[in-house]
PDB file of C-alpha atoms in Angstrom:
ATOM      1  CA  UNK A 446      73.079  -9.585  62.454  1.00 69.00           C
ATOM      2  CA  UNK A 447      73.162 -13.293  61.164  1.00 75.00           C
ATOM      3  CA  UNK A 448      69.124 -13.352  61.661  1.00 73.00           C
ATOM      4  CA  UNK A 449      68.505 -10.087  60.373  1.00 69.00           C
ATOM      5  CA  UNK A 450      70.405 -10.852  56.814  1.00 69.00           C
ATOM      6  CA  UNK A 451      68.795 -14.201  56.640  1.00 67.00           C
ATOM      7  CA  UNK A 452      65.810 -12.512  57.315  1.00 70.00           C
ATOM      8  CA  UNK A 453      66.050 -10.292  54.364  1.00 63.00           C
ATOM      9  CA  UNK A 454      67.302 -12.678  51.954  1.00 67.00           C
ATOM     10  CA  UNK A 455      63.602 -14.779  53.198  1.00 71.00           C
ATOM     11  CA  UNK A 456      61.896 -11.313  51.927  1.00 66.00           C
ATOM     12  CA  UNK A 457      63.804 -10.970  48.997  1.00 65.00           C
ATOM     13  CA  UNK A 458      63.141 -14.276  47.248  1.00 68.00           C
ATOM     14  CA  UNK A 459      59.739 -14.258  48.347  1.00 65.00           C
ATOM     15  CA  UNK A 460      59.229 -11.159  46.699  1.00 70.00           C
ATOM     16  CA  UNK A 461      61.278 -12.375  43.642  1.00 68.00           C
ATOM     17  CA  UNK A 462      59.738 -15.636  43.463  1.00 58.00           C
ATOM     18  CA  UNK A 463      56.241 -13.890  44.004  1.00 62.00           C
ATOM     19  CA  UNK A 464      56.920 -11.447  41.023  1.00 63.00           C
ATOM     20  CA  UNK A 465      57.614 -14.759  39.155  1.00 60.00           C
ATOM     21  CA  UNK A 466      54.373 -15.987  39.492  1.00 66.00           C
ATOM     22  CA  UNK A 467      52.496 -12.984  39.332  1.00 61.00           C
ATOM     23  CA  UNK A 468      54.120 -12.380  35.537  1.00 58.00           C
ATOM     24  CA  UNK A 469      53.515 -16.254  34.755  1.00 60.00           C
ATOM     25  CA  UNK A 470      49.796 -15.670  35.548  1.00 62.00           C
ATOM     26  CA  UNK A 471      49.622 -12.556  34.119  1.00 56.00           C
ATOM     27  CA  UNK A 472      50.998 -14.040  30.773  1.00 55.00           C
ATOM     28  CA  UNK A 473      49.252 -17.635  30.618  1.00 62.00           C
ATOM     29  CA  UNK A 474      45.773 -15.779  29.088  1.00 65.00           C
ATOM     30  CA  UNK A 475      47.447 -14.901  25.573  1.00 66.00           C
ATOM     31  CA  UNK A 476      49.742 -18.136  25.466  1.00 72.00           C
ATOM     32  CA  UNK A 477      46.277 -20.021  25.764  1.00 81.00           C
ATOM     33  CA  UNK A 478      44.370 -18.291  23.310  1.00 73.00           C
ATOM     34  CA  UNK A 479      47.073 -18.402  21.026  1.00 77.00           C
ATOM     35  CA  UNK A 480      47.761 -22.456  21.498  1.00 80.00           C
ATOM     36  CA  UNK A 481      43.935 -22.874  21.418  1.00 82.00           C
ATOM     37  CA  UNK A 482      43.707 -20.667  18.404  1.00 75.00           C
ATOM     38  CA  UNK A 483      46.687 -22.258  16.273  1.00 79.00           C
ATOM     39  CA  UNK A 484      45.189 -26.137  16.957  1.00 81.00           C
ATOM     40  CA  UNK A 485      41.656 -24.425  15.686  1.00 85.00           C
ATOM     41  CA  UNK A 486      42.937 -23.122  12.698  1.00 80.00           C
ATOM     42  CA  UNK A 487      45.326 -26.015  12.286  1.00 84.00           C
ATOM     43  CA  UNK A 488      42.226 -28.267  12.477  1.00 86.00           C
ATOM     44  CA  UNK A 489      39.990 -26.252   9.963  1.00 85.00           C
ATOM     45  CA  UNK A 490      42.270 -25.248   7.307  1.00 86.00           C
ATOM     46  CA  UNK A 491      45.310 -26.484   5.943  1.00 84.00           C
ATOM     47  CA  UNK A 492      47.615 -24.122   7.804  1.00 85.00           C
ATOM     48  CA  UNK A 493      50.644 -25.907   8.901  1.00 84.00           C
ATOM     49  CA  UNK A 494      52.767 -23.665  10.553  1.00 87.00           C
ATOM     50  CA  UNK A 495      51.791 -20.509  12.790  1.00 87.00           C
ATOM     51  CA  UNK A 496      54.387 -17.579  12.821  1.00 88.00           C
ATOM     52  CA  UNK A 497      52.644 -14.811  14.506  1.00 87.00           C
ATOM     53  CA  UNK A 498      49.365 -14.525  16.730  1.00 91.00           C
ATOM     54  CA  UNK A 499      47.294 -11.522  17.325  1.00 89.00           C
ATOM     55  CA  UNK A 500      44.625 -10.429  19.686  1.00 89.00           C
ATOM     56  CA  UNK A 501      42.352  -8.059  18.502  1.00 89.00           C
ATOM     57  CA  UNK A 502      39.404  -6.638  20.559  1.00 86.00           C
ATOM     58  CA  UNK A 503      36.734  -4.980  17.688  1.00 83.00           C
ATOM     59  CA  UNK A 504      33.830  -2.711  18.862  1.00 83.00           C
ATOM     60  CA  UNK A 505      31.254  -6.056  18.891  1.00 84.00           C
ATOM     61  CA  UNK A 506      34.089  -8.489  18.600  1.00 89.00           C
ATOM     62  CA  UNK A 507      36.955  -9.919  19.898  1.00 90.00           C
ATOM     63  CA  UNK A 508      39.371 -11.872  17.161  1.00 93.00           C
ATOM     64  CA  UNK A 509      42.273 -13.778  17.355  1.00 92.00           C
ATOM     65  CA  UNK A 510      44.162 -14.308  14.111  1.00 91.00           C
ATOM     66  CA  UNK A 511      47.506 -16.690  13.386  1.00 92.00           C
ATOM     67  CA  UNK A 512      49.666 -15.955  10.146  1.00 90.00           C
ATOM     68  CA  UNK A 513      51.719 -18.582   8.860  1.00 90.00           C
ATOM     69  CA  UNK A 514      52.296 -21.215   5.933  1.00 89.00           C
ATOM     70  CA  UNK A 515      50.333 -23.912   4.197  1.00 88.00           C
ATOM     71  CA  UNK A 516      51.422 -26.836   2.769  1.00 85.00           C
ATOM     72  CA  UNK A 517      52.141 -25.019  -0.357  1.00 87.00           C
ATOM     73  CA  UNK A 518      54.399 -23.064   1.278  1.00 89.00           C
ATOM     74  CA  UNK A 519      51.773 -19.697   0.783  1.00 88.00           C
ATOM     75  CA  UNK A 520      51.613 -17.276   3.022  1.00 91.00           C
ATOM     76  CA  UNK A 521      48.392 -16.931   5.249  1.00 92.00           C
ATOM     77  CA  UNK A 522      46.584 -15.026   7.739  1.00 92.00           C
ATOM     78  CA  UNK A 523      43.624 -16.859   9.349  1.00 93.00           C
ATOM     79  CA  UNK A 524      41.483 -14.138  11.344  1.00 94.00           C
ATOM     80  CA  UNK A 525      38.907 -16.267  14.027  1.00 93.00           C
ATOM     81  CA  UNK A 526      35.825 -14.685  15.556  1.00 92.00           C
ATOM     82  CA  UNK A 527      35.635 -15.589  19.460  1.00 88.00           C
ATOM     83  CA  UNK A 528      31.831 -15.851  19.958  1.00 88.00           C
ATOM     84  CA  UNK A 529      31.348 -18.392  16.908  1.00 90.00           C
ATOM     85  CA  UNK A 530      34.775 -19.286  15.212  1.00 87.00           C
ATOM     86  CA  UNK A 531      33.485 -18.130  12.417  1.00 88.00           C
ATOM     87  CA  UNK A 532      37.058 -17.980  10.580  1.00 90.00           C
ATOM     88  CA  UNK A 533      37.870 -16.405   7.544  1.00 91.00           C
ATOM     89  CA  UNK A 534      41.682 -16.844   5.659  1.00 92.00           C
ATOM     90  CA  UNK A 535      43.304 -14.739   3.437  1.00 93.00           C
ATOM     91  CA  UNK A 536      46.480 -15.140   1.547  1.00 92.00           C
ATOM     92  CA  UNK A 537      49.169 -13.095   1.961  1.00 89.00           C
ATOM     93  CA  UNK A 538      49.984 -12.092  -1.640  1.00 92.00           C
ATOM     94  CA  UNK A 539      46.086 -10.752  -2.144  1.00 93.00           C
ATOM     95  CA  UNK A 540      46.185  -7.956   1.120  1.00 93.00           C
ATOM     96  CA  UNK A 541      48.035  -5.463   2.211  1.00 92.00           C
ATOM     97  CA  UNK A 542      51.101  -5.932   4.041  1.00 91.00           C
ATOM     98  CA  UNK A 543      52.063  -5.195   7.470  1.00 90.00           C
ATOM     99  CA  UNK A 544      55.165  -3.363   6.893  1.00 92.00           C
ATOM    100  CA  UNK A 545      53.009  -0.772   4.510  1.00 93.00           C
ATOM    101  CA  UNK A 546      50.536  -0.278   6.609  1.00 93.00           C
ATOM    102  CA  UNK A 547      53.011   0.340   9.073  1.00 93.00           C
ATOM    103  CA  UNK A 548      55.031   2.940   6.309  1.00 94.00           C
ATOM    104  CA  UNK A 549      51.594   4.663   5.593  1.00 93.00           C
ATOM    105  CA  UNK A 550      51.358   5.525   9.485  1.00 93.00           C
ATOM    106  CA  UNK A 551      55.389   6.469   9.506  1.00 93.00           C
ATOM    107  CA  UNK A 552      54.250   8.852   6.718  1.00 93.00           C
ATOM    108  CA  UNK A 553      50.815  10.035   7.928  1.00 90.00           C
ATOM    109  CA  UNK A 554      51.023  10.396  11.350  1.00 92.00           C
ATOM    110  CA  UNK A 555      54.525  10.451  12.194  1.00 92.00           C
ATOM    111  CA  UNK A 556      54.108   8.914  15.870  1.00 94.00           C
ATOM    112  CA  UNK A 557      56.858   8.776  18.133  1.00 93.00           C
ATOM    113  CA  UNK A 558      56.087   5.055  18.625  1.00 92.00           C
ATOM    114  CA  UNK A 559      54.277   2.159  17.436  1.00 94.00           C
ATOM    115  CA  UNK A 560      53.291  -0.251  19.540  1.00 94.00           C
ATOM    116  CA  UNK A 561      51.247  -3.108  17.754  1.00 92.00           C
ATOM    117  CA  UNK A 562      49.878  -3.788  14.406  1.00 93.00           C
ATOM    118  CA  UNK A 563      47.059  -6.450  14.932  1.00 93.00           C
ATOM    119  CA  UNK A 564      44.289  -8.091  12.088  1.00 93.00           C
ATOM    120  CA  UNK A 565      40.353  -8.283  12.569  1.00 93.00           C
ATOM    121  CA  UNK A 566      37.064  -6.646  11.497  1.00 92.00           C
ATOM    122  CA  UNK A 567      35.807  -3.698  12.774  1.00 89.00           C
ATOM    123  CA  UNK A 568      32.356  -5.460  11.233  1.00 86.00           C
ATOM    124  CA  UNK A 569      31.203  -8.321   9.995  1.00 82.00           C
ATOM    125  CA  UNK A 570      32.687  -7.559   6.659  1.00 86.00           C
ATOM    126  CA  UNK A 571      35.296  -5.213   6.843  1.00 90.00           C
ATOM    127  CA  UNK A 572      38.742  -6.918   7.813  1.00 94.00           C
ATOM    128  CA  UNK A 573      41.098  -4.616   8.973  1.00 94.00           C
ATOM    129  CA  UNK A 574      44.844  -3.829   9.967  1.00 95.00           C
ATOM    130  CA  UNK A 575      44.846  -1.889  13.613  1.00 94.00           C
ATOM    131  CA  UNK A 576      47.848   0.076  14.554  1.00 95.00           C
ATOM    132  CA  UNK A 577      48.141   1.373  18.369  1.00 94.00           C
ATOM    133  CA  UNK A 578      50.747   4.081  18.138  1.00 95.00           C
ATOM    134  CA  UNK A 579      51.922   7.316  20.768  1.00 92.00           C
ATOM    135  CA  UNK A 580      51.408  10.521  19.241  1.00 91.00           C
ATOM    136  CA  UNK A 581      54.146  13.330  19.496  1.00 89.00           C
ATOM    137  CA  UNK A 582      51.981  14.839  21.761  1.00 90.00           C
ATOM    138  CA  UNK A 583      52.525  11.899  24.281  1.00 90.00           C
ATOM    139  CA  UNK A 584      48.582  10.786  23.185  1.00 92.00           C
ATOM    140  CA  UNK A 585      47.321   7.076  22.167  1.00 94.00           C
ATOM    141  CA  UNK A 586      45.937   6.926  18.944  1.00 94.00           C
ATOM    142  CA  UNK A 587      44.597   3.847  16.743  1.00 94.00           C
ATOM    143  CA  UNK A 588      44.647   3.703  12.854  1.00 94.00           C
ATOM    144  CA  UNK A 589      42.793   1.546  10.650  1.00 94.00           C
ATOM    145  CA  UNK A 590      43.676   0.548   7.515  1.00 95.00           C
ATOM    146  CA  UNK A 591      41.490  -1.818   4.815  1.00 94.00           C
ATOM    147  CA  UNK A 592      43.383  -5.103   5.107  1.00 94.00           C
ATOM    148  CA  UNK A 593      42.594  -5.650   1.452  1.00 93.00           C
ATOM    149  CA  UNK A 594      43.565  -2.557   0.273  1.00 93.00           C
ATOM    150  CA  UNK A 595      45.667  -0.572   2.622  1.00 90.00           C
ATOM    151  CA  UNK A 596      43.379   1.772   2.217  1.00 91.00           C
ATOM    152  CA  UNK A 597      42.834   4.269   5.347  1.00 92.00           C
ATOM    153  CA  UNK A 598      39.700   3.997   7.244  1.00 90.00           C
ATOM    154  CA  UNK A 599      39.693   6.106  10.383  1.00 90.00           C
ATOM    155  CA  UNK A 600      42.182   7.209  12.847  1.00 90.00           C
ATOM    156  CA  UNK A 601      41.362   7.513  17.162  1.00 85.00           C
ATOM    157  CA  UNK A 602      43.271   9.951  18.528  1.00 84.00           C
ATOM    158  CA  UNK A 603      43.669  11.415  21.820  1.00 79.00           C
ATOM    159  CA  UNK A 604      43.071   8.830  24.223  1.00 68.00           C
TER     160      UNK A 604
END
């Protein structure tokens, strides 16, 4: 009986310590890019702390964009393209925010859940706000709104 339990516990915190890892490796792709992405911007502009990081994969691009403050204390979002970092910045105060964009979804689409708002372009020159959301119908959808502006651009529904 004595084997068989010690047995078990063996399996057990192999299995524990194995799910562990797996998760660890699983995570350690976005805590890179956003480390690497953050000492980029950090190095480029005069952004001095990073609040929020976000991944966003475009239809030619993938971007990664940090928000946070300059010396000045002004509110930032620096949006990096992956093939180039080619980086553009835009100040908080002249785009639209993420809490409207995520009110103008609440009131367009009503989804039952919203899982990520994320910045990037969709083109070279159009920067946008993405929002991956769960219909009521149980469907993914993505809405994009003008980061400028707010302004809607498209909606993909029904994946």
């Amino acid at each position: 009986m004595t084997k068989v339990l010690l047995g078990l516990a063996i399996l057990f915190t192999g299995i524990i310590l194995g799910g562990l890892r797996l998760f660890r490796e699983s995570t350690q792709p976005i805590y890179q890019a956003r480390s690497e992405t953050t000492a980029y911007v950090q190095e480029h502009t005069d952004l001095e702390e990073v609040n929020d990081f976000y991944w966003f994969n475009g239809p030619e691009e993938t971007y990664f964009s940090v928000s946070g403050t300059n010396g000045d204390q002004t509110l930032q979002l620096a949006i990096v393209r992956i093939s180039d970092g080619a980086m553009q910045v835009f100040d908080y105060q002249d785009i639209a925010s993420e809490y409207d964009v995520y009110q103008q979804v609440q009131a367009d689409l009503n989804p039952s859940e919203i899982f990520a708002i994320r910045a990037g372009f969709v083109d070279e020159t159009t920067p946008v706000w993405e929002v991956s959301f769960l219909d009521q119908a149980g469907q993914l959808g993505y809405y994009y709104a003008d980061l400028e502006t707010g302004q809607w651009l498209r909606t993909i529904s029904n994946l």
